[in-house]
Tab-separated table of N, CA and C in Angstrom:
chain	number	residue	atom	x	y	z
A	1	ASN	N	90.833	120.767	86.901
A	1	ASN	CA	91.253	119.783	85.926
A	1	ASN	C	90.412	118.513	86.048
A	2	THR	N	90.022	118.138	87.268
A	2	THR	CA	89.194	116.942	87.418
A	2	THR	C	87.785	117.191	86.894
A	3	LEU	N	87.282	118.410	86.993
A	3	LEU	CA	85.983	118.734	86.411
A	3	LEU	C	86.027	118.537	84.903
A	4	PHE	N	87.122	118.973	84.279
A	4	PHE	CA	87.266	118.798	82.841
A	4	PHE	C	87.287	117.316	82.479
A	5	GLN	N	88.041	116.515	83.224
A	5	GLN	CA	88.130	115.087	82.929
A	5	GLN	C	86.774	114.404	83.075
A	6	LYS	N	86.024	114.770	84.113
A	6	LYS	CA	84.703	114.171	84.309
A	6	LYS	C	83.770	114.576	83.174
A	7	CYS	N	83.774	115.849	82.807
A	7	CYS	CA	82.914	116.315	81.710
A	7	CYS	C	83.314	115.658	80.389
A	8	ARG	N	84.618	115.503	80.157
A	8	ARG	CA	85.081	114.881	78.917
A	8	ARG	C	84.650	113.421	78.846
A	9	GLU	N	84.752	112.703	79.967
A	9	GLU	CA	84.326	111.304	79.989
A	9	GLU	C	82.820	111.192	79.769
A	10	ASP	N	82.039	112.062	80.435
A	10	ASP	CA	80.593	112.028	80.247
A	10	ASP	C	80.222	112.349	78.804
A	11	GLU	N	80.914	113.297	78.202
A	11	GLU	CA	80.646	113.664	76.813
A	11	GLU	C	81.002	112.511	75.875
A	12	ALA	N	82.133	111.852	76.132
A	12	ALA	CA	82.548	110.730	75.290
A	12	ALA	C	81.595	109.543	75.431
A	13	ASP	N	81.051	109.351	76.643
A	13	ASP	CA	80.118	108.253	76.866
A	13	ASP	C	78.720	108.568	76.342
A	14	GLY	N	78.487	109.822	75.961
A	14	GLY	CA	77.181	110.205	75.437
A	14	GLY	C	76.125	110.396	76.508
A	15	ILE	N	76.550	110.682	77.728
A	15	ILE	CA	75.601	110.890	78.820
A	15	ILE	C	74.944	112.260	78.645
A	16	GLN	N	73.631	112.269	78.578
A	16	GLN	CA	72.880	113.505	78.413
A	16	GLN	C	72.447	114.016	79.778
A	17	LEU	N	72.560	115.313	79.983
A	17	LEU	CA	72.086	115.931	81.209
A	17	LEU	C	70.594	116.213	81.074
A	18	PRO	N	69.896	116.416	82.186
A	18	PRO	CA	68.450	116.641	82.105
A	18	PRO	C	68.075	117.887	81.295
A	19	ASN	N	68.923	118.880	81.338
A	19	ASN	CA	68.641	120.127	80.638
A	19	ASN	C	69.508	120.204	79.388
A	20	ARG	N	68.925	120.574	78.263
A	20	ARG	CA	69.681	120.654	77.015
A	20	ARG	C	70.705	121.783	77.050
A	21	VAL	N	70.412	122.847	77.788
A	21	VAL	CA	71.336	123.978	77.872
A	21	VAL	C	72.610	123.570	78.597
A	22	THR	N	72.476	122.822	79.688
A	22	THR	CA	73.676	122.388	80.417
A	22	THR	C	74.491	121.392	79.596
A	23	THR	N	73.820	120.571	78.816
A	23	THR	CA	74.544	119.663	77.919
A	23	THR	C	75.327	120.456	76.884
A	24	PHE	N	74.711	121.497	76.349
A	24	PHE	CA	75.378	122.363	75.370
A	24	PHE	C	76.575	123.078	75.996
A	25	ILE	N	76.411	123.587	77.221
A	25	ILE	CA	77.513	124.279	77.922
A	25	ILE	C	78.653	123.300	78.200
A	26	ARG	N	78.301	122.080	78.625
A	26	ARG	CA	79.341	121.076	78.887
A	26	ARG	C	80.118	120.755	77.612
A	27	ARG	N	79.417	120.627	76.491
A	27	ARG	CA	80.072	120.318	75.217
A	27	ARG	C	81.063	121.427	74.851
A	28	TRP	N	80.655	122.687	74.992
A	28	TRP	CA	81.556	123.793	74.686
A	28	TRP	C	82.719	123.873	75.674
A	29	PHE	N	82.455	123.565	76.954
A	29	PHE	CA	83.525	123.554	77.948
A	29	PHE	C	84.582	122.513	77.594
A	30	VAL	N	84.131	121.323	77.190
A	30	VAL	CA	85.061	120.245	76.830
A	30	VAL	C	85.891	120.645	75.610
A	31	HIS	N	85.311	121.381	74.678
A	31	HIS	CA	86.044	121.776	73.476
A	31	HIS	C	86.976	122.961	73.726
A	32	LEU	N	86.591	123.895	74.588
A	32	LEU	CA	87.383	125.119	74.767
A	32	LEU	C	88.423	125.049	75.879
A	33	TYR	N	88.196	124.216	76.900
A	33	TYR	CA	89.101	124.199	78.053
A	33	TYR	C	90.563	123.914	77.695
A	34	PRO	N	90.870	122.937	76.838
A	34	PRO	CA	92.292	122.701	76.535
A	34	PRO	C	92.980	123.931	75.935
A	35	TYR	N	92.261	124.663	75.086
A	35	TYR	CA	92.857	125.869	74.493
A	35	TYR	C	93.050	126.964	75.538
A	36	LEU	N	92.058	127.171	76.401
A	36	LEU	CA	92.184	128.183	77.447
A	36	LEU	C	93.301	127.829	78.423
A	37	HIS	N	93.408	126.555	78.755
A	37	HIS	CA	94.468	126.110	79.665
A	37	HIS	C	95.852	126.352	79.046
A	38	ALA	N	95.993	126.050	77.759
A	38	ALA	CA	97.275	126.265	77.081
A	38	ALA	C	97.608	127.749	77.002
A	39	VAL	N	96.623	128.585	76.707
A	39	VAL	CA	96.866	130.028	76.595
A	39	VAL	C	97.278	130.616	77.945
A	40	THR	N	96.600	130.221	79.029
A	40	THR	CA	96.985	130.755	80.335
A	40	THR	C	98.367	130.256	80.755
A	41	GLY	N	98.682	129.001	80.458
A	41	GLY	CA	100.014	128.481	80.789
A	41	GLY	C	101.112	129.198	80.021
A	42	LEU	N	100.890	129.416	78.724
A	42	LEU	CA	101.887	130.142	77.924
A	42	LEU	C	101.986	131.600	78.345
A	43	SER	N	100.860	132.203	78.734
A	43	SER	CA	100.895	133.584	79.220
A	43	SER	C	101.703	133.680	80.505
A	44	ASN	N	101.472	132.737	81.417
A	44	ASN	CA	102.259	132.727	82.657
A	44	ASN	C	103.746	132.565	82.357
A	45	LEU	N	104.075	131.696	81.411
A	45	LEU	CA	105.477	131.498	81.043
A	45	LEU	C	106.064	132.776	80.444
A	46	GLY	N	105.315	133.433	79.568
A	46	GLY	CA	105.796	134.675	78.968
A	46	GLY	C	106.004	135.775	79.999
A	47	ILE	N	105.056	135.897	80.925
A	47	ILE	CA	105.187	136.924	81.968
A	47	ILE	C	106.360	136.599	82.873
A	48	LEU	N	106.563	135.336	83.193
A	48	LEU	CA	107.698	134.948	84.028
A	48	LEU	C	109.021	135.232	83.322
A	49	MET	N	109.073	134.973	82.014
A	49	MET	CA	110.288	135.290	81.250
A	49	MET	C	110.538	136.805	81.231
A	50	MET	N	109.467	137.589	81.066
A	50	MET	CA	109.619	139.046	81.083
A	50	MET	C	110.098	139.519	82.459
A	51	PHE	N	109.600	138.896	83.537
A	51	PHE	CA	110.052	139.253	84.873
A	51	PHE	C	111.524	138.895	85.057
A	52	THR	N	111.920	137.739	84.530
A	52	THR	CA	113.312	137.308	84.638
A	52	THR	C	114.235	138.274	83.902
A	53	LEU	N	113.783	138.787	82.775
A	53	LEU	CA	114.577	139.747	82.001
A	53	LEU	C	114.397	141.185	82.488
A	54	ASN	N	113.692	141.345	83.613
A	54	ASN	CA	113.476	142.645	84.256
A	54	ASN	C	112.673	143.593	83.352
A	55	ARG	N	111.703	143.050	82.622
A	55	ARG	CA	110.835	143.862	81.758
A	55	ARG	C	109.524	144.223	82.443
A	56	THR	N	109.158	143.491	83.491
A	56	THR	CA	107.932	143.772	84.224
A	56	THR	C	108.159	143.458	85.693
A	57	ARG	N	107.295	143.999	86.533
A	57	ARG	CA	107.405	143.757	87.964
A	57	ARG	C	106.467	142.648	88.422
A	58	HIS	N	105.692	142.099	87.503
A	58	HIS	CA	104.780	140.989	87.812
A	58	HIS	C	105.427	139.693	87.334
A	59	HIS	N	105.171	138.616	88.080
A	59	HIS	CA	105.769	137.332	87.704
A	59	HIS	C	104.736	136.306	87.252
A	60	SER	N	103.442	136.619	87.311
A	60	SER	CA	102.404	135.689	86.872
A	60	SER	C	101.116	136.455	86.598
A	61	LEU	N	100.169	135.762	85.980
A	61	LEU	CA	98.858	136.374	85.752
A	61	LEU	C	98.158	136.676	87.069
A	62	GLU	N	98.338	135.813	88.056
A	62	GLU	CA	97.712	136.030	89.356
A	62	GLU	C	98.210	137.304	90.002
A	63	SER	N	99.511	137.589	89.886
A	63	SER	CA	100.039	138.809	90.491
A	63	SER	C	99.493	140.053	89.787
A	64	ILE	N	99.218	139.938	88.495
A	64	ILE	CA	98.608	141.065	87.781
A	64	ILE	C	97.173	141.264	88.250
A	65	LEU	N	96.417	140.165	88.381
A	65	LEU	CA	95.020	140.260	88.798
A	65	LEU	C	94.879	140.748	90.235
A	66	VAL	N	95.749	140.279	91.118
A	66	VAL	CA	95.686	140.689	92.518
A	66	VAL	C	96.285	142.075	92.704
A	67	GLY	N	97.282	142.401	91.906
A	67	GLY	CA	97.871	143.737	91.948
A	67	GLY	C	99.139	143.856	92.775
A	68	TYR	N	99.755	142.756	93.142
A	68	TYR	CA	101.020	142.878	93.864
A	68	TYR	C	102.179	142.756	92.881
A	69	GLN	N	103.315	143.351	93.257
A	69	GLN	CA	104.482	143.376	92.385
A	69	GLN	C	105.698	142.861	93.138
A	70	LEU	N	106.606	142.283	92.389
A	70	LEU	CA	107.885	141.868	92.941
A	70	LEU	C	108.964	142.743	92.345
A	71	GLY	N	110.058	142.849	93.033
A	71	GLY	CA	111.165	143.632	92.507
A	71	GLY	C	112.480	143.036	92.935
A	72	TYR	N	113.529	143.445	92.254
A	72	TYR	CA	114.866	142.982	92.572
A	72	TYR	C	115.501	143.954	93.555
A	73	ALA	N	116.181	143.433	94.575
A	73	ALA	CA	116.930	144.268	95.495
A	73	ALA	C	118.320	144.471	94.906
A	74	GLU	N	118.786	145.674	94.903
A	74	GLU	CA	120.123	145.964	94.409
A	74	GLU	C	121.145	145.337	95.348
A	75	HIS	N	122.333	145.063	94.848
A	75	HIS	CA	123.343	144.363	95.632
A	75	HIS	C	123.737	145.162	96.869
A	76	GLN	N	123.921	146.463	96.746
A	76	GLN	CA	124.290	147.282	97.889
A	76	GLN	C	123.168	147.320	98.911
A	77	GLU	N	121.920	147.445	98.428
A	77	GLU	CA	120.787	147.488	99.340
A	77	GLU	C	120.673	146.198	100.127
A	78	SER	N	120.856	145.070	99.467
A	78	SER	CA	120.729	143.801	100.162
A	78	SER	C	121.862	143.634	101.177
A	79	GLY	N	123.035	144.141	100.867
A	79	GLY	CA	124.144	144.064	101.815
A	79	GLY	C	123.899	144.922	103.037
A	80	ASP	N	123.266	146.065	102.852
A	80	ASP	CA	122.976	146.939	103.982
A	80	ASP	C	121.867	146.375	104.870
A	81	LEU	N	120.919	145.652	104.252
A	81	LEU	CA	119.791	145.146	105.007
A	81	LEU	C	120.151	143.946	105.874
A	82	ILE	N	121.148	143.190	105.457
A	82	ILE	CA	121.495	141.973	106.179
A	82	ILE	C	122.544	142.294	107.245
A	83	SER	N	122.206	142.031	108.482
A	83	SER	CA	123.151	142.252	109.576
A	83	SER	C	124.009	141.002	109.739
A	84	GLU	N	124.873	141.040	110.704
A	84	GLU	CA	125.725	139.879	110.974
A	84	GLU	C	124.892	138.662	111.358
A	85	LYS	N	123.893	138.880	112.189
A	85	LYS	CA	123.025	137.779	112.597
A	85	LYS	C	122.259	137.263	111.381
A	86	GLY	N	121.817	138.173	110.521
A	86	GLY	CA	121.092	137.788	109.310
A	86	GLY	C	121.973	136.979	108.373
A	87	ARG	N	123.239	137.359	108.261
A	87	ARG	CA	124.163	136.611	107.410
A	87	ARG	C	124.386	135.207	107.959
A	88	PHE	N	124.529	135.107	109.267
A	88	PHE	CA	124.716	133.802	109.893
A	88	PHE	C	123.495	132.920	109.654
A	89	MET	N	122.299	133.480	109.828
A	89	MET	CA	121.067	132.722	109.593
A	89	MET	C	120.934	132.343	108.113
A	90	TRP	N	121.367	133.235	107.227
A	90	TRP	CA	121.322	132.962	105.798
A	90	TRP	C	122.239	131.783	105.466
A	91	MET	N	123.441	131.766	106.060
A	91	MET	CA	124.385	130.670	105.821
A	91	MET	C	123.818	129.349	106.347
A	92	ILE	N	123.194	129.376	107.519
A	92	ILE	CA	122.596	128.156	108.071
A	92	ILE	C	121.460	127.673	107.169
A	93	SER	N	120.646	128.603	106.695
A	93	SER	CA	119.536	128.249	105.814
A	93	SER	C	120.042	127.620	104.519
A	94	ARG	N	121.051	128.230	103.923
A	94	ARG	CA	121.618	127.689	102.680
A	94	ARG	C	122.247	126.319	102.927
A	95	SER	N	122.921	126.148	104.065
A	95	SER	CA	123.525	124.854	104.388
A	95	SER	C	122.453	123.787	104.571
A	96	ALA	N	121.364	124.144	105.245
A	96	ALA	CA	120.275	123.189	105.456
A	96	ALA	C	119.640	122.794	104.120
A	97	LYS	N	119.464	123.758	103.235
A	97	LYS	CA	118.897	123.448	101.914
A	97	LYS	C	119.839	122.545	101.120
A	98	ALA	N	121.147	122.791	101.221
A	98	ALA	CA	122.115	121.956	100.503
A	98	ALA	C	122.109	120.532	101.046
A	99	ILE	N	122.030	120.389	102.361
A	99	ILE	CA	121.995	119.057	102.965
A	99	ILE	C	120.711	118.331	102.562
A	100	ALA	N	119.576	119.034	102.591
A	100	ALA	CA	118.307	118.417	102.206
A	100	ALA	C	118.338	117.972	100.750
A	101	THR	N	118.887	118.802	99.885
A	101	THR	CA	118.985	118.434	98.476
A	101	THR	C	119.889	117.221	98.298
A	102	GLY	N	120.993	117.192	99.002
A	102	GLY	CA	121.895	116.041	98.934
A	102	GLY	C	121.233	114.762	99.408
A	103	LEU	N	120.441	114.856	100.472
A	103	LEU	CA	119.731	113.676	100.971
A	103	LEU	C	118.681	113.197	99.968
A	104	GLU	N	117.982	114.134	99.323
A	104	GLU	CA	116.989	113.743	98.316
A	104	GLU	C	117.654	113.035	97.142
A	105	ILE	N	118.776	113.562	96.698
A	105	ILE	CA	119.491	112.937	95.585
A	105	ILE	C	120.010	111.566	95.998
A	106	GLY	N	120.514	111.465	97.217
A	106	GLY	CA	120.999	110.179	97.712
A	106	GLY	C	119.889	109.146	97.813
A	107	CYS	N	118.713	109.559	98.295
A	107	CYS	CA	117.567	108.637	98.382
A	107	CYS	C	117.154	108.168	96.993
A	108	PHE	N	117.117	109.080	96.038
A	108	PHE	CA	116.755	108.708	94.672
A	108	PHE	C	117.763	107.707	94.118
A	109	PHE	N	119.052	107.951	94.338
A	109	PHE	CA	120.095	107.051	93.856
A	109	PHE	C	119.946	105.672	94.481
A	110	LEU	N	119.644	105.616	95.793
A	110	LEU	CA	119.453	104.332	96.458
A	110	LEU	C	118.220	103.604	95.923
A	111	GLN	N	117.156	104.343	95.600
A	111	GLN	CA	115.967	103.713	95.022
A	111	GLN	C	116.272	103.123	93.653
A	112	VAL	N	117.071	103.828	92.860
A	112	VAL	CA	117.454	103.316	91.543
A	112	VAL	C	118.273	102.041	91.706
A	113	LEU	N	119.239	102.040	92.633
A	113	LEU	CA	120.045	100.838	92.871
A	113	LEU	C	119.183	99.679	93.367
A	114	ASP	N	118.250	99.959	94.270
A	114	ASP	CA	117.372	98.923	94.795
A	114	ASP	C	116.523	98.327	93.675
A	115	HIS	N	115.983	99.168	92.818
A	115	HIS	CA	115.186	98.676	91.687
A	115	HIS	C	116.049	97.830	90.753
A	116	TYR	N	117.257	98.279	90.493
A	116	TYR	CA	118.151	97.554	89.587
A	116	TYR	C	118.521	96.192	90.164
A	117	GLN	N	118.779	96.137	91.475
A	117	GLN	CA	119.169	94.875	92.093
A	117	GLN	C	117.997	93.904	92.223
A	118	ASN	N	116.776	94.407	92.353
A	118	ASN	CA	115.612	93.541	92.554
A	118	ASN	C	114.997	93.049	91.257
A	119	THR	N	115.430	93.569	90.123
A	119	THR	CA	114.900	93.061	88.859
A	119	THR	C	115.735	91.869	88.428
A	120	THR	N	115.077	90.875	87.853
A	120	THR	CA	115.783	89.677	87.412
A	120	THR	C	116.428	89.932	86.054
A	121	THR	N	117.281	89.032	85.651
A	121	THR	CA	117.954	89.160	84.355
A	121	THR	C	116.945	89.088	83.225
A	122	ALA	N	115.921	88.239	83.371
A	122	ALA	CA	114.887	88.121	82.322
A	122	ALA	C	114.121	89.425	82.190
A	123	ASP	N	113.816	90.082	83.326
A	123	ASP	CA	113.105	91.366	83.267
A	123	ASP	C	113.952	92.419	82.583
A	124	LYS	N	115.254	92.411	82.872
A	124	LYS	CA	116.136	93.397	82.242
A	124	LYS	C	116.254	93.147	80.749
A	125	LYS	N	116.246	91.867	80.375
A	125	LYS	CA	116.467	91.527	78.983
A	125	LYS	C	115.198	91.641	78.146
A	126	PHE	N	114.076	91.170	78.699
A	126	PHE	CA	112.855	91.086	77.913
A	126	PHE	C	111.763	92.053	78.358
A	127	GLY	N	111.940	92.779	79.421
A	127	GLY	CA	110.882	93.655	79.902
A	127	GLY	C	109.823	92.844	80.628
A	128	ASP	N	108.595	93.317	80.568
A	128	ASP	CA	107.505	92.603	81.233
A	128	ASP	C	107.220	91.286	80.520
A	129	LYS	N	106.834	90.302	81.305
A	129	LYS	CA	106.539	88.991	80.731
A	129	LYS	C	105.192	89.041	80.016
A	130	ILE	N	105.105	88.339	78.916
A	130	ILE	CA	103.869	88.276	78.147
A	130	ILE	C	103.096	87.057	78.608
A	131	ILE	N	101.848	87.282	78.959
A	131	ILE	CA	100.996	86.196	79.433
A	131	ILE	C	100.412	85.486	78.217
A	132	ASP	N	100.422	84.160	78.282
A	132	ASP	CA	99.871	83.370	77.185
A	132	ASP	C	98.371	83.577	77.083
A	133	ALA	N	97.856	83.412	75.893
A	133	ALA	CA	96.419	83.529	75.656
A	133	ALA	C	95.700	82.386	76.336
A	134	PRO	N	94.449	82.603	76.738
A	134	PRO	CA	93.708	81.518	77.401
A	134	PRO	C	93.420	80.383	76.429
A	135	VAL	N	93.404	79.178	76.982
A	135	VAL	CA	93.134	77.996	76.172
A	135	VAL	C	91.632	77.925	75.933
A	136	ILE	N	91.261	77.814	74.677
A	136	ILE	CA	89.847	77.754	74.309
A	136	ILE	C	89.534	76.317	73.918
A	137	GLU	N	88.565	75.748	74.591
A	137	GLU	CA	88.181	74.380	74.295
A	137	GLU	C	87.281	74.380	73.069
A	138	LYS	N	87.570	73.492	72.169
A	138	LYS	CA	86.747	73.368	70.973
A	138	LYS	C	85.435	72.694	71.373
A	139	SER	N	84.364	73.262	70.925
A	139	SER	CA	83.055	72.697	71.226
A	139	SER	C	82.255	72.620	69.938
A	140	ASP	N	81.639	71.499	69.756
A	140	ASP	CA	80.837	71.338	68.546
A	140	ASP	C	79.562	72.159	68.615
A	141	LYS	N	79.133	72.510	69.860
A	141	LYS	CA	77.888	73.248	70.012
A	141	LYS	C	78.011	74.682	69.494
A	142	LEU	N	79.187	75.291	69.610
A	142	LEU	CA	79.353	76.696	69.231
A	142	LEU	C	79.512	76.835	67.733
A	143	SER	N	78.747	77.728	67.199
A	143	SER	CA	78.884	78.019	65.772
A	143	SER	C	79.642	79.332	65.619
A	144	SER	N	79.761	79.797	64.401
A	144	SER	CA	80.532	81.015	64.163
A	144	SER	C	79.824	82.262	64.672
A	145	ASP	N	78.540	82.170	65.027
A	145	ASP	CA	77.842	83.349	65.544
A	145	ASP	C	77.874	83.422	67.070
A	146	HIS	N	78.704	82.607	67.720
A	146	HIS	CA	78.904	82.658	69.169
A	146	HIS	C	80.352	83.014	69.475
A	147	CYS	N	80.556	83.762	70.534
A	147	CYS	CA	81.902	84.142	70.972
A	147	CYS	C	82.567	82.931	71.610
A	148	PRO	N	83.812	82.594	71.217
A	148	PRO	CA	84.465	81.411	71.795
A	148	PRO	C	84.902	81.619	73.244
A	149	LEU	N	85.003	82.874	73.729
A	149	LEU	CA	85.441	83.117	75.100
A	149	LEU	C	84.278	83.132	76.076
A	150	CYS	N	83.281	83.985	75.793
A	150	CYS	CA	82.170	84.108	76.735
A	150	CYS	C	80.984	83.236	76.352
A	151	LYS	N	81.013	82.677	75.156
A	151	LYS	CA	79.994	81.760	74.647
A	151	LYS	C	78.618	82.402	74.520
A	152	LYS	N	78.589	83.738	74.384
A	152	LYS	CA	77.329	84.426	74.137
A	152	LYS	C	77.156	84.609	72.637
A	153	LYS	N	75.909	84.785	72.234
A	153	LYS	CA	75.636	84.974	70.822
A	153	LYS	C	76.073	86.383	70.416
A	154	ARG	N	76.736	86.494	69.273
A	154	ARG	CA	77.202	87.794	68.781
A	154	ARG	C	76.024	88.593	68.260
A	155	ARG	N	76.104	89.914	68.488
A	155	ARG	CA	75.043	90.793	67.991
A	155	ARG	C	75.168	91.006	66.501
A	156	GLU	N	76.396	91.268	66.048
A	156	GLU	CA	76.659	91.513	64.631
A	156	GLU	C	77.930	90.794	64.260
A	157	SER	N	78.156	90.657	62.980
A	157	SER	CA	79.401	90.025	62.547
A	157	SER	C	80.553	90.979	62.841
A	158	ALA	N	81.650	90.438	63.322
A	158	ALA	CA	82.782	91.270	63.736
A	158	ALA	C	83.743	91.461	62.580
A	159	VAL	N	84.449	92.591	62.619
A	159	VAL	CA	85.472	92.874	61.615
A	159	VAL	C	86.695	92.003	61.861
A	160	ILE	N	87.025	91.838	63.140
A	160	ILE	CA	88.199	91.059	63.515
A	160	ILE	C	87.747	89.631	63.797
A	161	PRO	N	88.361	88.650	63.166
A	161	PRO	CA	87.959	87.270	63.404
A	161	PRO	C	88.210	86.874	64.853
A	162	GLY	N	87.263	86.210	65.437
A	162	GLY	CA	87.439	85.700	66.794
A	162	GLY	C	87.038	86.683	67.876
A	163	SER	N	86.562	87.877	67.533
A	163	SER	CA	86.165	88.818	68.581
A	163	SER	C	84.703	88.629	68.903
A	164	GLY	N	84.328	89.006	70.118
A	164	GLY	CA	82.968	88.815	70.576
A	164	GLY	C	82.147	89.934	70.296
């Protein structure tokens, strides 16, 4: 994904590579990658849904490519496989997962309360504060073809009044 972002930025900036063929390949990669990414994501979702509905033994495109399969254990089979020690360990594992989940939810709740208590009434009411525009000193030396902020000469006339 970072390769795509770098190529997209280079393409948008108009950076040419030394070889015209690599520039052409990069241009096609930037145009095709979002579609390929969406198709693979939707395919994975479809295969996962089919696995959930017990229509296939694969749960992702990777499992199809590698060739491994998953399956559901029948209720009787799973009961026979789990011994008393296994059941005890299963209960401890489930309890530990429940405690961990509870702690995560509690931490999130405390972070929300901390954020709520640390924000001022003005922040709650108005959101982020708007910074005033910089004060521009009027100068007789500057004409309309100079930027009032950086005081450099404008290259072309601007569409928006006052822009540099």
